[in-house]
XYZ file of C-alpha atoms in Angstrom:
651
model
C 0.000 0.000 0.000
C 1.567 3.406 -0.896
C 1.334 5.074 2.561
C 1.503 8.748 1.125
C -2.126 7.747 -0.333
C -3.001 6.540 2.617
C -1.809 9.557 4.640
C -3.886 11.778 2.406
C -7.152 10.175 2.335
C -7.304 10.106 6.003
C -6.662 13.692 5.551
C -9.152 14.608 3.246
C -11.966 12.447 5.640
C -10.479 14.121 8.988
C -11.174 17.564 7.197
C -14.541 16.714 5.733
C -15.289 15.262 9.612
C -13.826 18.593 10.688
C -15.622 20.651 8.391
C -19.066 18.905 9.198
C -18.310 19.126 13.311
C -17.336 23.066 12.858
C -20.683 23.618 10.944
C -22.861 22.317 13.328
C -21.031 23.791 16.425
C -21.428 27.486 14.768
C -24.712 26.561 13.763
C -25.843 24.858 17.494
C -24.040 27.645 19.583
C -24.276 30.577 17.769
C -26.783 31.241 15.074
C -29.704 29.127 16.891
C -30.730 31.235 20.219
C -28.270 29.774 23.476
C -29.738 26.917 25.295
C -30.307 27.975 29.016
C -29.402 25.259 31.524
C -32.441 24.341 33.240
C -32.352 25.080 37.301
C -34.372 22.072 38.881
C -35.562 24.854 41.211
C -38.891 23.922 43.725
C -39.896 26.937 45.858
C -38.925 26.743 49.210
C -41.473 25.842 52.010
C -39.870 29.063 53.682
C -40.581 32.797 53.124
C -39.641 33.511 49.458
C -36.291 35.045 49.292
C -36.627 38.777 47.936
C -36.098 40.209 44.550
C -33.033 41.702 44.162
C -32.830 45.238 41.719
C -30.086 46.970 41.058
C -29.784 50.103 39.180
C -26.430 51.442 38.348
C -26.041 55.132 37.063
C -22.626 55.448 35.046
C -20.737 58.362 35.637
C -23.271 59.883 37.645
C -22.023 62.879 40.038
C -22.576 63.486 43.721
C -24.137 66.531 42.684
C -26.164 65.334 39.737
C -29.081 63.703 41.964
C -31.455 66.641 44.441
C -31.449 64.335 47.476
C -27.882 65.608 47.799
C -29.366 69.096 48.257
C -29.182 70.738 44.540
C -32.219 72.360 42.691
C -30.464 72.210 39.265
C -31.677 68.885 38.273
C -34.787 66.930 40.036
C -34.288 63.636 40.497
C -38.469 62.933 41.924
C -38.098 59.524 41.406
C -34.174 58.941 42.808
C -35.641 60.443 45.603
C -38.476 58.630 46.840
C -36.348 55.512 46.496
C -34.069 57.176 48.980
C -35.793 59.403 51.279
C -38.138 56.219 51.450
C -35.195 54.269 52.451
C -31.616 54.764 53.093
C -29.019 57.525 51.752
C -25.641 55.778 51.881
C -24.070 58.988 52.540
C -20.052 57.285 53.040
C -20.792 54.886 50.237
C -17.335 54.041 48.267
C -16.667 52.827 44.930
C -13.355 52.587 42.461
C -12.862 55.643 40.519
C -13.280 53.886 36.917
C -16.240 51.438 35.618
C -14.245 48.179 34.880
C -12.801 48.271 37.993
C -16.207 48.861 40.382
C -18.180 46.274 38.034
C -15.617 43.906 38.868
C -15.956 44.750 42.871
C -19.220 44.589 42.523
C -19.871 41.160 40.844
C -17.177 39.654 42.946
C -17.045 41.259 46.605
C -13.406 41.729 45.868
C -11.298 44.334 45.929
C -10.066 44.895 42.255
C -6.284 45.077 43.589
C -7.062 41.520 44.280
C -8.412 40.953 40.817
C -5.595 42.655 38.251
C -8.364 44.922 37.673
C -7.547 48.060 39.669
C -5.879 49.890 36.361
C -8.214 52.360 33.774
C -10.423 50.459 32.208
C -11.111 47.448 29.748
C -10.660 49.073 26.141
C -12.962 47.193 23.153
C -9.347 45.667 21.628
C -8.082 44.226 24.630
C -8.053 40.539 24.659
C -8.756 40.224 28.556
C -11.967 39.999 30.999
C -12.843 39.783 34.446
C -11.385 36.633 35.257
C -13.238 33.554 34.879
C -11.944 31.820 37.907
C -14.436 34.201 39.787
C -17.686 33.437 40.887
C -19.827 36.457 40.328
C -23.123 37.113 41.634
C -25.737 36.053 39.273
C -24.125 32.647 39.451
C -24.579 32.657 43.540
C -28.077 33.549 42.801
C -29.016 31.158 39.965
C -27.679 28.505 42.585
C -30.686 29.441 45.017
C -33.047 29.346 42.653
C -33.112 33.092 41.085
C -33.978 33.954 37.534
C -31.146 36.326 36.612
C -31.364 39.341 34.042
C -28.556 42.013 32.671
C -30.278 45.228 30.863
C -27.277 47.011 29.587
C -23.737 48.053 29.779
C -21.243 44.936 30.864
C -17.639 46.163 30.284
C -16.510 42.542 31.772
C -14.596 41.359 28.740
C -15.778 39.858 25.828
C -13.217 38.644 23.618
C -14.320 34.821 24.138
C -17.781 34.787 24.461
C -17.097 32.817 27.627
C -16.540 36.684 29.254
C -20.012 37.375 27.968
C -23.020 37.901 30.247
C -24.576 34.916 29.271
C -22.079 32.638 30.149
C -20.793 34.616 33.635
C -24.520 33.726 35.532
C -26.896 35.727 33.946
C -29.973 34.124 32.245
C -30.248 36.582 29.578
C -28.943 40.115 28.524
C -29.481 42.252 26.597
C -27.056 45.585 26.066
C -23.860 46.496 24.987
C -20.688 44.899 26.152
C -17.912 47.676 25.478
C -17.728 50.739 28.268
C -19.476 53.149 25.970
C -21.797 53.760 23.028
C -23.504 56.552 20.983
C -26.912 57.132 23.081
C -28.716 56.406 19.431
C -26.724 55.081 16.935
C -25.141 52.203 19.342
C -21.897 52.953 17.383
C -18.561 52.418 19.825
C -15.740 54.058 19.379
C -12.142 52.799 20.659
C -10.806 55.036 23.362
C -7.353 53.847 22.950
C -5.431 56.646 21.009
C -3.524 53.768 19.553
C -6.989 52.177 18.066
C -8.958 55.051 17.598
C -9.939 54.497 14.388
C -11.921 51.270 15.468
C -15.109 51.842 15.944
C -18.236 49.958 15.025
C -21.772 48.583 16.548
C -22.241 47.006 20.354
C -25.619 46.106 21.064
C -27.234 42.563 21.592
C -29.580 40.390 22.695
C -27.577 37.420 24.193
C -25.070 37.082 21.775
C -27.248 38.291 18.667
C -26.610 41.556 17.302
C -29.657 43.400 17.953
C -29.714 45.558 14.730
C -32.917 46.763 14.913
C -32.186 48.578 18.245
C -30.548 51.646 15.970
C -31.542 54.936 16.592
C -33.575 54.202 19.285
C -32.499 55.802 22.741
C -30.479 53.518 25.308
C -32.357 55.031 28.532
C -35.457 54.063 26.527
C -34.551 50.903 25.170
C -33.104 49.604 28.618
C -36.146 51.036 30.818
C -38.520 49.514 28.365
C -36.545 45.583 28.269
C -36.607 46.443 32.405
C -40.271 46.476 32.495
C -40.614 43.639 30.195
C -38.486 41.239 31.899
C -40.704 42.158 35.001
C -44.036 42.048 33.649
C -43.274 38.537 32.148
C -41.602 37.332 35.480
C -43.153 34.368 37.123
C -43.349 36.389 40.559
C -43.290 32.984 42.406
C -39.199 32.608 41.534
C -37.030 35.433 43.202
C -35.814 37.682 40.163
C -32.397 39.392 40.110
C -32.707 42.641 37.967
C -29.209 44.328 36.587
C -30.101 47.672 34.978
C -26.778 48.934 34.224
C -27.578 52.459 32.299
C -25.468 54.394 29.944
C -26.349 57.532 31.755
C -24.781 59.620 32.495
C -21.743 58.340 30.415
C -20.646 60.135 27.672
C -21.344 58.614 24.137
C -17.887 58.977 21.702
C -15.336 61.117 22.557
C -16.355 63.329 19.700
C -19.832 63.961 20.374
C -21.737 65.703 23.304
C -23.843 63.874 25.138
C -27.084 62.799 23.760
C -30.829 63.629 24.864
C -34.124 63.921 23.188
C -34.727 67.600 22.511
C -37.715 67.834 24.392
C -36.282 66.809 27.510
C -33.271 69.166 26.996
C -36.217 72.296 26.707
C -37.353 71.193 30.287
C -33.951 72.856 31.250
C -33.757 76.116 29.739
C -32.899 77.776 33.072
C -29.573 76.199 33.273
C -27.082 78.718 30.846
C -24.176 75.878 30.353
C -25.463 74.421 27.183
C -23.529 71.282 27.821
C -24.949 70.800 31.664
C -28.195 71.617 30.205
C -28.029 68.301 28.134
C -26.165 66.208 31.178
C -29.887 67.638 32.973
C -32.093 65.885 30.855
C -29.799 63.012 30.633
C -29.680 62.714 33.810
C -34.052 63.295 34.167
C -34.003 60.177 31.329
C -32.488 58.263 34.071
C -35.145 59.688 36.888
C -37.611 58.906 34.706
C -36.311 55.301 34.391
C -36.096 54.282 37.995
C -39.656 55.542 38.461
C -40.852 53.245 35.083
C -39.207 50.227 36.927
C -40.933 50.956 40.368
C -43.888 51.092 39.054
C -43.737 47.932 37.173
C -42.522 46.157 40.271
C -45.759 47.518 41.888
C -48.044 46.414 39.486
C -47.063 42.999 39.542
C -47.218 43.078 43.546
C -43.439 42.286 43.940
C -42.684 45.461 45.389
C -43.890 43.498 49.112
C -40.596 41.515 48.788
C -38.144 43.585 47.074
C -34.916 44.997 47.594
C -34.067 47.884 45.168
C -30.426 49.895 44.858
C -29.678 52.992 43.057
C -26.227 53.995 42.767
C -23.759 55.340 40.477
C -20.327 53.500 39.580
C -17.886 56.661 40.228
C -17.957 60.269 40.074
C -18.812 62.394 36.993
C -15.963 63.304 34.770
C -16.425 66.901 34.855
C -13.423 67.576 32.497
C -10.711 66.017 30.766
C -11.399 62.803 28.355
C -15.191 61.828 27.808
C -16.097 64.360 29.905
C -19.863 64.694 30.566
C -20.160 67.678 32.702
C -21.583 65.864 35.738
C -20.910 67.550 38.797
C -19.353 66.040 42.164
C -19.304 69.788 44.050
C -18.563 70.513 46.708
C -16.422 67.627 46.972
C -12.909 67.326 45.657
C -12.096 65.693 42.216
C -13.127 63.768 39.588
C -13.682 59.889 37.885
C -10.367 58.563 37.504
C -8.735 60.586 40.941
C -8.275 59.265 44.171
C -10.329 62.170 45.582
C -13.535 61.873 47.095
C -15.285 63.135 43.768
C -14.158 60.118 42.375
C -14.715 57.616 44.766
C -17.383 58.860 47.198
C -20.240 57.276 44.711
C -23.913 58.372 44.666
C -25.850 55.383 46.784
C -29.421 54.572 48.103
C -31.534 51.223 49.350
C -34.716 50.557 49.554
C -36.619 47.425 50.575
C -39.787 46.734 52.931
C -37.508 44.553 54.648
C -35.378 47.166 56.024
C -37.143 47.619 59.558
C -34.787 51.390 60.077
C -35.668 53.126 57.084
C -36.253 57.240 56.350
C -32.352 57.808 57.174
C -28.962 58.903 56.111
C -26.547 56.281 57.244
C -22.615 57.597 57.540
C -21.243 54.022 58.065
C -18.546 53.080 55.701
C -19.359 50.990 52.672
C -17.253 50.202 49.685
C -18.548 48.379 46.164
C -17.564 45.278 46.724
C -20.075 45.141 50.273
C -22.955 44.443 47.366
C -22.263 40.318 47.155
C -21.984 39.216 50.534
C -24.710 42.205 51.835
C -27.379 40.947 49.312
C -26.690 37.239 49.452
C -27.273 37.190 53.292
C -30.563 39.084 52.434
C -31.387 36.335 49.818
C -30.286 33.696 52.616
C -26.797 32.887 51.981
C -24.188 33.149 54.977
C -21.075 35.141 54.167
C -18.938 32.105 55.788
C -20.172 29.852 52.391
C -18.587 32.806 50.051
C -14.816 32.088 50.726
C -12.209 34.377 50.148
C -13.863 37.357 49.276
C -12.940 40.972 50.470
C -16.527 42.355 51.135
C -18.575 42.612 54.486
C -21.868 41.735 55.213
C -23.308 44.707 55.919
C -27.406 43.512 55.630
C -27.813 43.532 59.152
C -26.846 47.028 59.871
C -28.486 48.047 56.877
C -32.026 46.240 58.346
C -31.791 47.466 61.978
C -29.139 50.398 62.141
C -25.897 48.128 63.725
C -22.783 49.528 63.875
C -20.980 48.234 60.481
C -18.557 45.713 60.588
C -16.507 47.804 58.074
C -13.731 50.357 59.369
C -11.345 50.295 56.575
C -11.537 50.532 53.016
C -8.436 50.221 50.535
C -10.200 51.984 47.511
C -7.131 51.450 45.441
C -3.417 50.590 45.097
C -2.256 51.450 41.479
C 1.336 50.909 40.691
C 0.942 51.411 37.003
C -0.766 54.854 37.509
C 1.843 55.079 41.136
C -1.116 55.950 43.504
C -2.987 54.491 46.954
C -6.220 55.629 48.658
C -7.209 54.470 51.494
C -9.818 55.408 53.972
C -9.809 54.226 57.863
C -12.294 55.577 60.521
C -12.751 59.423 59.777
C -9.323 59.476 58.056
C -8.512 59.770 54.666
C -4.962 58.784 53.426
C -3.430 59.449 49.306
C -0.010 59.226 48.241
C 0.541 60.064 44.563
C -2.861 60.883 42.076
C -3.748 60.358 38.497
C -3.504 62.886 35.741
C -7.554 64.056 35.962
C -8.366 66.556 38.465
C -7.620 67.177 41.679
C -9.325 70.429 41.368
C -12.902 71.733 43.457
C -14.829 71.025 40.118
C -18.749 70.985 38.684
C -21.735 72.901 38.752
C -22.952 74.104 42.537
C -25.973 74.959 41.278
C -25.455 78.670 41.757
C -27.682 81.572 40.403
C -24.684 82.186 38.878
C -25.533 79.457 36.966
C -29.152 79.739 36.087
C -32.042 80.265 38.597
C -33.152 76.510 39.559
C -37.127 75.717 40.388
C -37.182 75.705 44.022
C -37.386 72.455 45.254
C -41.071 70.202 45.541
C -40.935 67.486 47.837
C -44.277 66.953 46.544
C -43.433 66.516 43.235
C -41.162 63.368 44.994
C -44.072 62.296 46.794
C -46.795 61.696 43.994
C -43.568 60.818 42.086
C -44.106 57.056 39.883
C -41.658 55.609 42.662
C -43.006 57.700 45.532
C -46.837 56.422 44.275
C -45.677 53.009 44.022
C -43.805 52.717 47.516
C -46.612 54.320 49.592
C -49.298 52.665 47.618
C -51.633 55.132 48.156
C -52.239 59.477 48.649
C -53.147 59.466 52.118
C -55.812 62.238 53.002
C -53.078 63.962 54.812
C -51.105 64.138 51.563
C -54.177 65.198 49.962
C -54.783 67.859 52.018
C -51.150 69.210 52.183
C -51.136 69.042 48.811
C -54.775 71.587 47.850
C -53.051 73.931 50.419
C -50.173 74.401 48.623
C -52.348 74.017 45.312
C -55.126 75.841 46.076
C -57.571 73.141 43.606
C -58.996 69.572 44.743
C -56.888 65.914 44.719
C -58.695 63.337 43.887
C -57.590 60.634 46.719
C -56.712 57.500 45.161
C -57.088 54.447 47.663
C -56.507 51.114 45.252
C -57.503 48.364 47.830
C -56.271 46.161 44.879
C -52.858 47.099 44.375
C -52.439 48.465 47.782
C -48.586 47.983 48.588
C -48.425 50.360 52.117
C -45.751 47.753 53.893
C -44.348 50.430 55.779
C -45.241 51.805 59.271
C -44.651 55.770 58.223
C -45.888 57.080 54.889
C -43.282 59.742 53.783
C -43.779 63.171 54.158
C -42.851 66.291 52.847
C -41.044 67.432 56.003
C -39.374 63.924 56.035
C -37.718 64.729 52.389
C -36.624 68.481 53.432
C -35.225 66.830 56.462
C -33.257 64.337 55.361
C -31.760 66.097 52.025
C -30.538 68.664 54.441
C -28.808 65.655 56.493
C -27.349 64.352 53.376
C -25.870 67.737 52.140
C -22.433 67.956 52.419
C -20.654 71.325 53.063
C -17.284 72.019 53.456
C -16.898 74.615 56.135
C -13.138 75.596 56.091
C -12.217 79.102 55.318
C -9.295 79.935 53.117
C -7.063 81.055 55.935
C -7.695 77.027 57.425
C -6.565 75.345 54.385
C -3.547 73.555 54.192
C -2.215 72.582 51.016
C -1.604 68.888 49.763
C 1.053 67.884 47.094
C 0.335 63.719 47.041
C 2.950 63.652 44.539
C 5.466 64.614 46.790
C 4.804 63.548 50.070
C 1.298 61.857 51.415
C -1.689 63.984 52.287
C -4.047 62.944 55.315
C -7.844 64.448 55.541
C -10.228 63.701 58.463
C -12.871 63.318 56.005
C -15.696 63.710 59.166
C -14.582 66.919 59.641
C -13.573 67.641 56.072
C -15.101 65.958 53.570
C -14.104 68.365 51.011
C -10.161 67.731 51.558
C -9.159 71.243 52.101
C -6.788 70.818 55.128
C -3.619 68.414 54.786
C -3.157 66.944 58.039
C -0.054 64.903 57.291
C 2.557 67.166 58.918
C 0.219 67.254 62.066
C -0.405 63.779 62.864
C 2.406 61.624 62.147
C 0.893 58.754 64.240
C -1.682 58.600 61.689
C 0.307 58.733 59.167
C 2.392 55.751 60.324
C -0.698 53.619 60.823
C -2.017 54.309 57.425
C 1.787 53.801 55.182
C 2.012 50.413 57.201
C -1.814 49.755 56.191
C -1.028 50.809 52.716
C 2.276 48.118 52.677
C 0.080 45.139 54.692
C -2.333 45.269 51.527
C 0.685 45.854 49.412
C 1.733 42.635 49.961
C -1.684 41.066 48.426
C -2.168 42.935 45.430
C -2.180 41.171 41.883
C -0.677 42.849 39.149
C -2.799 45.055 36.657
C -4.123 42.612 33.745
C -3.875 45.366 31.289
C -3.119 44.199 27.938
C -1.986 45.822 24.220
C -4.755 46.214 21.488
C -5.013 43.671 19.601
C -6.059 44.276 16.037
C -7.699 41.429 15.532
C -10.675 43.024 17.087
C -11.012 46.098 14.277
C -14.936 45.168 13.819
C -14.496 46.422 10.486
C -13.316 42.370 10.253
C -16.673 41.712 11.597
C -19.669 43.087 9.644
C -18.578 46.427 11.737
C -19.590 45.090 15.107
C -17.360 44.474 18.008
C -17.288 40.858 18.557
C -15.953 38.061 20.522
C -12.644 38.125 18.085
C -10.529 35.490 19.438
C -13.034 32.201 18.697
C -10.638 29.751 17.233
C -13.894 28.753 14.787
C -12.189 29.419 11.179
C -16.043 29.827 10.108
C -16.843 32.812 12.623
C -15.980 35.066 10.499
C -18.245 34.030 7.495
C -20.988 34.062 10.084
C -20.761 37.855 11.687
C -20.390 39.079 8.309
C -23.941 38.264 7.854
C -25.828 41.549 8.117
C -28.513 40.015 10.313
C -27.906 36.738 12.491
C -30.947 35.894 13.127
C -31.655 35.221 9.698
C -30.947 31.674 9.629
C -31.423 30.471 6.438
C -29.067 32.805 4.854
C -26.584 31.863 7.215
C -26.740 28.479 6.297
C -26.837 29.355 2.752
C -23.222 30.822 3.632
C -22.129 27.983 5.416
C -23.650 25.467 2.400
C -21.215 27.128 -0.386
C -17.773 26.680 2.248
C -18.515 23.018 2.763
C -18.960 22.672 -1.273
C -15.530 24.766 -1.800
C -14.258 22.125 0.772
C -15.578 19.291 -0.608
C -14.689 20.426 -4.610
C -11.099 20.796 -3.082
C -11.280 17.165 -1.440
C -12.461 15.668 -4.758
C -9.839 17.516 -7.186
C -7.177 16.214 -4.497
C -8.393 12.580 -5.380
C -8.449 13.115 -9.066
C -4.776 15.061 -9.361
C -3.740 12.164 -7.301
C -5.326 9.156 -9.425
C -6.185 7.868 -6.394
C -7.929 3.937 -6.854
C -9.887 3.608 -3.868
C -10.529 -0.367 -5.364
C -6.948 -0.179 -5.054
C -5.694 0.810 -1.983
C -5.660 -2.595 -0.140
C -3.627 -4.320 -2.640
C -0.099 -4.899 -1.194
C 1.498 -4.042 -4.744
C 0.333 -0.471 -4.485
């Protein structure tokens, strides 16, 4: 037998086997929708375990939201979720989106993750890695239906870093750190790949063309509302709405709003903040849609909703947005506390202390362990993760467990923050703003509407938490008015769970609680150079980091540098990787993609304008498995290959 022959037949058939098995993997995985394992889940014979919401602003400032005590922008609905339940006045996040998502989804610290550097750019080939267990996959374990609405910026580059394959049931969104509010087009950050740019929005992993030109508040608020009117309200449901807002779109663009909303604002004179305003009022509008389909289906009763933003606005600099963090100091991307003091509220019937501003310390990475003990998992079963349990201080009003936060140790951008007790320590900072930046909300600025509690009360959220306008409401309300309320008492949909019905003195109260001023004259302030030497604030006394204390409490500073070289000791490296051009989606039917699929066929597939359109897809596929098997039969022929032949021993 001529073993050459032999050699290449069983090439040709391992191909054609190939071929076959590569064809039916793209089209079982990828063009049909993506099986969901089944969860063999039977309710349990105990009280159901709550629905979990969270809603995460992006790039949101401290002064962007009215519970913080500005009358620039009203924020009715971002109100009544807090005043209803709990400002998280000391609430601390990382100063950059990758990093806080990743604290979030994990409970750990992103210096123990590699992911405590800038962000993840659309060409790097890295994600939040998958040796972590994040927290849709805790929850699918006890039985929860899980749901992403939005922005992921997790990785993507194997679809193994996508949403649907990190825990979450189904997603729909964009998976890069930014997008055009209408057009959905990204656009590569990276100087070196700024060129790239190209469309990010999907459902699961299909490109969700028909999405263009619709608005991303709107198209997120509205998939939201859907997931929860279709919810079987006997299974817990964990809800991630992770907005655009108030992220800028592409560096070369202005933020985006419908012009109608923008008009609401003509009393504000910055034309830019103006727009950030009704962005801002999208987002409002948003939280209230989503409370109000929560009470509609009656799972309001058992729900635990959060509303907070991922770091400060970026009031300058790259993608700036012209959020606003006054008065405090700094911006996204700075160790200050306008980067990392993050905009943060809970509500839930279950919280028995509610109608307060809590000062207790809380960092981003709290979220796993706080809301898996609320969902009836004991922080002893999560391992080695760096966040506290914090649900039964938030429930009762216990002292918190945490002291101490490490919000970041940066060697690549040669900076440290950390906070312990009321004291505040920074060696080195990035290159954004250290500056007092953002609108106060001024005259100066444009003469705001005075502030209407009512208008928060009779709010969609502040409606759907009381359940009903009490008589006293009513009352208060044709006083002010001066014209009759119709009461509305819906014995039907009645969802009054809590002991207190808001008021309008409640609201004035606690936004003047939660207002943070700086009091220190300019004859008190004591500069800080953190690239020079380390600067140390008493933030309880000084929130706004006007007076250095470094040179007059040494002790302090000895604590916090042999703090700062304890957790040293434990940090993992940065993961940041180089571009990698692979990812250019003008390779892809202009989409950004997972690029790094070793499926030779992958590409064929996402240049097909629409995925879901199956049978052109396998049109696609039907002509490479003929140029295959043409190839395969032309090999035989050139070869004069006698298949009668090949077993005699003379050949």
């Amino acid at each position: 037998m001529n073993l050459t022959l032999i050699l290449q037949l069983f090439t040709v058939l391992f191909l054609s086997e190939l071929i076959v098995t590569t064809v039916s993997t793209i089209f079982l995985t990828t063009l049909l929708p993506r099986p969901q394992v089944k969860i063999n889940f039977q309710p349990p014979k105990t009280k159901q375990k709550p629905h979990i919401i969270i809603i995460l602003a992006d790039d949101l400032g401290w002064n962007d939201v009215s519970f913080h005590g500005s009358d620039q922008i009203p924020t009715p609905n971002i109100d009544a979720l807090a005043c209803n339940g709990i400002i998280l006045n000391n609430h601390y996040v990382p100063a950059l989106c990758t990093p806080s998502r990743s604290a979030l989804m994990t409970g750990k610290n992103p210096i123990h993750l590699g992911m405590q550097h800038s962000v993840l750019y659309p060409t790097e080939p890295r994600g939040l890695p998958l040796s972590e267990k994040l927290l849709p996959q805790y929850l699918q374990e006890i039985g929860y239906k899980t749901h992403a609405v939005g922005k992921w910026h997790l990785g993507y580059f194997k679809k193994q870093y996508t949403p649907t394959y990190r825990g979450f049931d189904s997603h729909f969104g964009y998976w890069n750190g930014l997008e055009d509010y209408y057009t959905h087009i990204a656009q590569e950050p990276d100087p070196l790949y700024n060129e790239y740019k190209g469309f990010d929005m999907r459902r699961n992993l299909t490109v969700a063309w028909d999405t263009a030109g619709k608005y991303a508040t709107d198209l997120f608020t509205n998939e939201a509302v859907r997931l929860i009117n279709e919810h079987d309200t006997e299974r817990p449901m964990f809800l991630y709405l992770a907005h655009l807002a108030a992220h800028k779109g592409n560096e070369d663009q202005l933020l985006r709003a419908p012009d109608e909303e923008i008009a609401k604002f003509s009393y504000i004179l910055d034309p830019e903040r103006r727009i950030q305003a009704a962005v801002v009022s999208k987002l409002d509008q948003s939280v209230g849609d989503v409370m109000d389909a929560l009470r509609s289906r009656g799972m309001l009763k058992n729900s635990i909703v959060v509303f907070m933003s991922d770091n400060g606005a970026p009031t300058n600099g790259i993608l700036s947005n012209q959020g606003s963090n006054y008065p405090l100091r700094g911006i996204k991307n700075s160790p200050w506390e306008g980067g990392t003091r993050g905009v943060a509220a809970i509500w839930s019937p279950l919280i028995r202390k509610s109608k307060r501003v809590s000062n207790q310390m809380m960092f981003m990475s709290d979220w796993l362990p706080t809301l898996l003990s609320a969902a009836g998992v004991d922080r002893m079963q999560l391992g080695n993760i760096d966040g506290f349990d914090l649900w039964p201080s938030l429930v009762s009003g216990k002292i918190s467990p945490r002291s101490e936060i490490v919000i970041n140790i940066d060697d690549l951008a040669d900076y440290a923050a950390i906070r312990r007790g009321d004291f505040k320590y920074i060696i080195g900072q990035t290159e954004t703003g250290s500056a007092w930046l953002g609108a106060s909300g001024d005259p100066s600025e444009g003469v705001s509407p005075r502030y209407d509690p009512y208008k928060v009360l009779y709010s969609k959220t502040g409606v759907a938490i009381s359940g009903v306008i009490t008589a006293k409401q009513a009352m208060e309300l044709n006083e002010k008015k001066k014209e009759n309320i119709k009461i509305v008492y819906d014995t039907s949909s009645k969802t009054n769970f809590q002991e207190k019905i808001l008021t309008s003195e409640d609201i004035i109260e606690m936004r003047k609680k939660a207002q943070i001023k700086c009091n220190v004259t300019e004859k008190d302030k004591i500069p800080c150079e953190p690239m020079i030497a380390p600067c140390l604030f008493n933030i309880e006394q000084d929130p706004c980091e006007m007076v250095n204390l470094a040179g007059k409490s040494p002790l302090n500073l000895i604590i916090f540098e042999t703090i700062l070289i304890k957790h040293g000791l434990t940090v993992i490296p940065p993961s940041n990787l180089d571009g990698d051009p692979r990812s250019d989606p003008s390779l892809w039917n202009n989409t950004w993609t997972s690029w790094t699929e070793t499926n030779p066929l992958m590409l064929a597939y996402t240049n097909i304008k629409q995925p879901e359109d199956v049978n052109q897809a396998m049109t696609v596929i039907s002509i490479i498995f003929c140029v295959f098997l043409i190839g395969a039969i032309i090999v035989f022929k050139y070869q004069k290959i006698n298949l009668n032949n090949l077993g005699n021993p003379e050949h």
